CSV table of C-alpha atoms in Angstrom, one decimal:
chain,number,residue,atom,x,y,z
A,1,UNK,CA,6.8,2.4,15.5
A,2,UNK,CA,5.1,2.5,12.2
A,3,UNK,CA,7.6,3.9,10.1
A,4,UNK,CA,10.1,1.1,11.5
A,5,UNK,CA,7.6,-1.3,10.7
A,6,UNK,CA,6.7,-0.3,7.4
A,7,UNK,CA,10.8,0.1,6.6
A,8,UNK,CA,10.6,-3.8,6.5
A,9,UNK,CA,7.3,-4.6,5.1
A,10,UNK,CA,8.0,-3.0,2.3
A,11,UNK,CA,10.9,-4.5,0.9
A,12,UNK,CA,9.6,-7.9,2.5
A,13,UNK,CA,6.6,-7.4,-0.2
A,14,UNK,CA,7.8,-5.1,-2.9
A,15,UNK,CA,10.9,-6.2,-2.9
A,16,UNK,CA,13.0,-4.2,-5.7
A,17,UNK,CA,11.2,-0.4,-4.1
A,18,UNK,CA,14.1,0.4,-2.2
A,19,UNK,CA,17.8,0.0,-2.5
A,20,UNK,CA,18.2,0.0,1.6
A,21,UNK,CA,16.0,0.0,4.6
A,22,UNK,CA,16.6,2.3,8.4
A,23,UNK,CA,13.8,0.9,11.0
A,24,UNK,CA,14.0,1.9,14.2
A,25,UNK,CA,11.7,1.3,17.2
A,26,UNK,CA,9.3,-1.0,14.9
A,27,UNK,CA,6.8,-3.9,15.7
A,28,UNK,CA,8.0,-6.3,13.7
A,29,UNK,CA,5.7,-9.4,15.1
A,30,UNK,CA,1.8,-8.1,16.2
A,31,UNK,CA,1.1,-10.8,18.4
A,32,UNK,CA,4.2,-10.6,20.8
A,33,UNK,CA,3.9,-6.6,20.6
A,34,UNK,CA,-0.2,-7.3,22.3
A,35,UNK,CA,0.7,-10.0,24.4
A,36,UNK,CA,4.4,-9.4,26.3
A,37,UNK,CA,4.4,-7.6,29.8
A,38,UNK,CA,7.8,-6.3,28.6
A,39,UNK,CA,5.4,-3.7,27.0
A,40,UNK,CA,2.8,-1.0,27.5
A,41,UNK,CA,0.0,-2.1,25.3
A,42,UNK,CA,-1.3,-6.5,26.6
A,43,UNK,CA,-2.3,-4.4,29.4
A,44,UNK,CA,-4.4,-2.0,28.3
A,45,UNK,CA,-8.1,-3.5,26.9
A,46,UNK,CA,-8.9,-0.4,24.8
A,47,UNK,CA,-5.3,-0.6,23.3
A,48,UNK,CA,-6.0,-4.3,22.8
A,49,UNK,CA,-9.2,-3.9,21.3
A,50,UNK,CA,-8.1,-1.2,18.3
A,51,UNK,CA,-5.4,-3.6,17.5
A,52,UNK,CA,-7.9,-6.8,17.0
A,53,UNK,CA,-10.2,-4.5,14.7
A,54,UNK,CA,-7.7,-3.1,13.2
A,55,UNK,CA,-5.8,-6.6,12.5
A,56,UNK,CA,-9.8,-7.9,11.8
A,57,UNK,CA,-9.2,-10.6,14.1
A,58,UNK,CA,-9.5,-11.3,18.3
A,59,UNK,CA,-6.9,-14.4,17.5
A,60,UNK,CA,-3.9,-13.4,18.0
A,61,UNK,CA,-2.9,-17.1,16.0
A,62,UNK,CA,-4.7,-16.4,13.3
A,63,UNK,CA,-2.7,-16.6,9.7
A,64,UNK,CA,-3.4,-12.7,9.1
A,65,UNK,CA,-1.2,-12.0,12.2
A,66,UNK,CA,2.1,-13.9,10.9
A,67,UNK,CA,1.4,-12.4,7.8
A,68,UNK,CA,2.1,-8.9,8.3
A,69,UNK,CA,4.4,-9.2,11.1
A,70,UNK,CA,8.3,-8.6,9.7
A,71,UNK,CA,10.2,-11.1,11.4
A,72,UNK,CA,8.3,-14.0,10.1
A,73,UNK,CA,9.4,-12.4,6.3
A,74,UNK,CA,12.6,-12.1,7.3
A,75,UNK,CA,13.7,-14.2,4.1
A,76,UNK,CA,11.8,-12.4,1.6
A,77,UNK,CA,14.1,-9.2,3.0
A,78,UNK,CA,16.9,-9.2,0.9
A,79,UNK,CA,18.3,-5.5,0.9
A,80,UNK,CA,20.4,-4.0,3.8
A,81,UNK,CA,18.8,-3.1,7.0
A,82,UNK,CA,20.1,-1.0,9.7
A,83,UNK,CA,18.3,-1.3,12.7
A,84,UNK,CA,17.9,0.8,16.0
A,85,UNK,CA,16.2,0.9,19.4
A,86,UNK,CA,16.2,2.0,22.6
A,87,UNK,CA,16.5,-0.7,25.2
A,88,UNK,CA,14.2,0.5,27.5
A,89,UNK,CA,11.5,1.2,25.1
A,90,UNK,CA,8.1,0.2,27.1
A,91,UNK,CA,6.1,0.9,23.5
A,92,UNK,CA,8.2,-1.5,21.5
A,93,UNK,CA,10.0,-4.1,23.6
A,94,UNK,CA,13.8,-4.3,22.9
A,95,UNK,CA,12.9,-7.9,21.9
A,96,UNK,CA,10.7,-7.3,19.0
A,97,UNK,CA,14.3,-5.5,17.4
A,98,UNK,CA,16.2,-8.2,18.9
A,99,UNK,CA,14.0,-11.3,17.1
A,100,UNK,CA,13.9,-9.2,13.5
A,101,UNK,CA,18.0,-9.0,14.0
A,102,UNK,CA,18.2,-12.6,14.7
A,103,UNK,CA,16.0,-13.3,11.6
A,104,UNK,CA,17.2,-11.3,9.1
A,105,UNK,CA,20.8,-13.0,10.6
A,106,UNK,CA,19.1,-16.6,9.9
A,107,UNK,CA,17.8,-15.2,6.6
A,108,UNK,CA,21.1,-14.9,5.5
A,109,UNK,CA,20.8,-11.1,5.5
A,110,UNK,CA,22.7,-9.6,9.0
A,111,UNK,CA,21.6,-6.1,9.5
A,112,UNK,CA,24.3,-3.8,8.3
A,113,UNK,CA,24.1,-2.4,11.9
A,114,UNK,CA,21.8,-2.8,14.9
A,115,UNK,CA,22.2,0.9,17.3
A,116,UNK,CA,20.8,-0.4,21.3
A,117,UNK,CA,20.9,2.9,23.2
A,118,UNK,CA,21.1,2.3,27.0
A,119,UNK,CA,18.4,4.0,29.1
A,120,UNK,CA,16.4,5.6,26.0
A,121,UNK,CA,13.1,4.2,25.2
A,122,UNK,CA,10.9,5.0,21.9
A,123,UNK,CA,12.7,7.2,20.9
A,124,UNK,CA,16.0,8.9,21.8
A,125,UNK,CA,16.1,11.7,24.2
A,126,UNK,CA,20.0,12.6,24.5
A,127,UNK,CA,21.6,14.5,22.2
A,128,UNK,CA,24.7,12.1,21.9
A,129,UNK,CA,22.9,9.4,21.2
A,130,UNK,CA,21.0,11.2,18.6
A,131,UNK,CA,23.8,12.4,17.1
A,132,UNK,CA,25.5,9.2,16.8
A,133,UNK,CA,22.7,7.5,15.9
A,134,UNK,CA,22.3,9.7,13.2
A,135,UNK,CA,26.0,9.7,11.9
A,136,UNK,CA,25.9,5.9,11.7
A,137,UNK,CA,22.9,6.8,9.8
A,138,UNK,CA,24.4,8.6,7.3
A,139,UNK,CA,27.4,6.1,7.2
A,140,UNK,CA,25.2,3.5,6.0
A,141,UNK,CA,23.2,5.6,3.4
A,142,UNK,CA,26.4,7.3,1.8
A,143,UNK,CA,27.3,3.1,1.1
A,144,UNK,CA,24.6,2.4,-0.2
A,145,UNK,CA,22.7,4.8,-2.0
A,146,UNK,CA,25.6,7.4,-1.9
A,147,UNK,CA,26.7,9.9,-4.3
């Protein structure tokens, strides 16, 4: 979640920091994530409530909330990205990975790859999906930050 979320923050606004970017499983735009029954968390007030302190705002359309969800920085993302998720993830919808796919594609900056594992959810639990997942990993970082 965070470190997938943090994977495109960063180069979004420090671009330069990395050469490369692997987010999986990340929120990637805060007001969908706490207001789509596709997920775990518009449901629950007390999971509600810590994210409205923690974003310092109850409006969900406030300017803050655009502002430090990925997918509306899409364009300022300029390295490569490989993305993964699992598409029955009930913490982070498949849709928030789907909509930061789609915008880094209208951004002008495809995702080098974008790994959907059937019937895993935050996180992957088989051991062949994890192991492919990770040798696609490695495949992407031996291109671009390789020996």
């Amino acid at each position: 979640s965070y470190g997938g979320y943090a994977a495109l923050m960063t180069p979004a606004v420090n671009p330069g920091l990395f050469k490369c970017a692997i987010a999986g499983l990340a929120v990637t735009d805060f007001k969908y994530q706490l207001t789509t029954p596709d997920g775990d968390t518009w449901n629950n007030d007390a999971g509600v409530q810590y994210w409205k302190a923690l974003l310092g705002t109850q409006d969900f359309d406030a300017p803050i909330v655009k502002q430090i969800s990925p997918v509306f920085m899409a364009d300022k993302i300029k390295l490569p990205v490989f993305l993964y998720a699992g598409i029955d993830d009930i913490r982070v919808p498949i849709d928030q990975i789907n909509r930061m796919a789609d915008a880094l594609t209208k951004a002008g900056n495809p995702p080098y790859a974008y790994v959907k594992k059937e019937k895993e959810g935050h996180g992957y639990g088989k051991l062949e999906d994890n192991v492919d997942l990770y040798t696609q990993i490695l495949k992407f970082l031996d291109k671009e930050i390789g020996h």
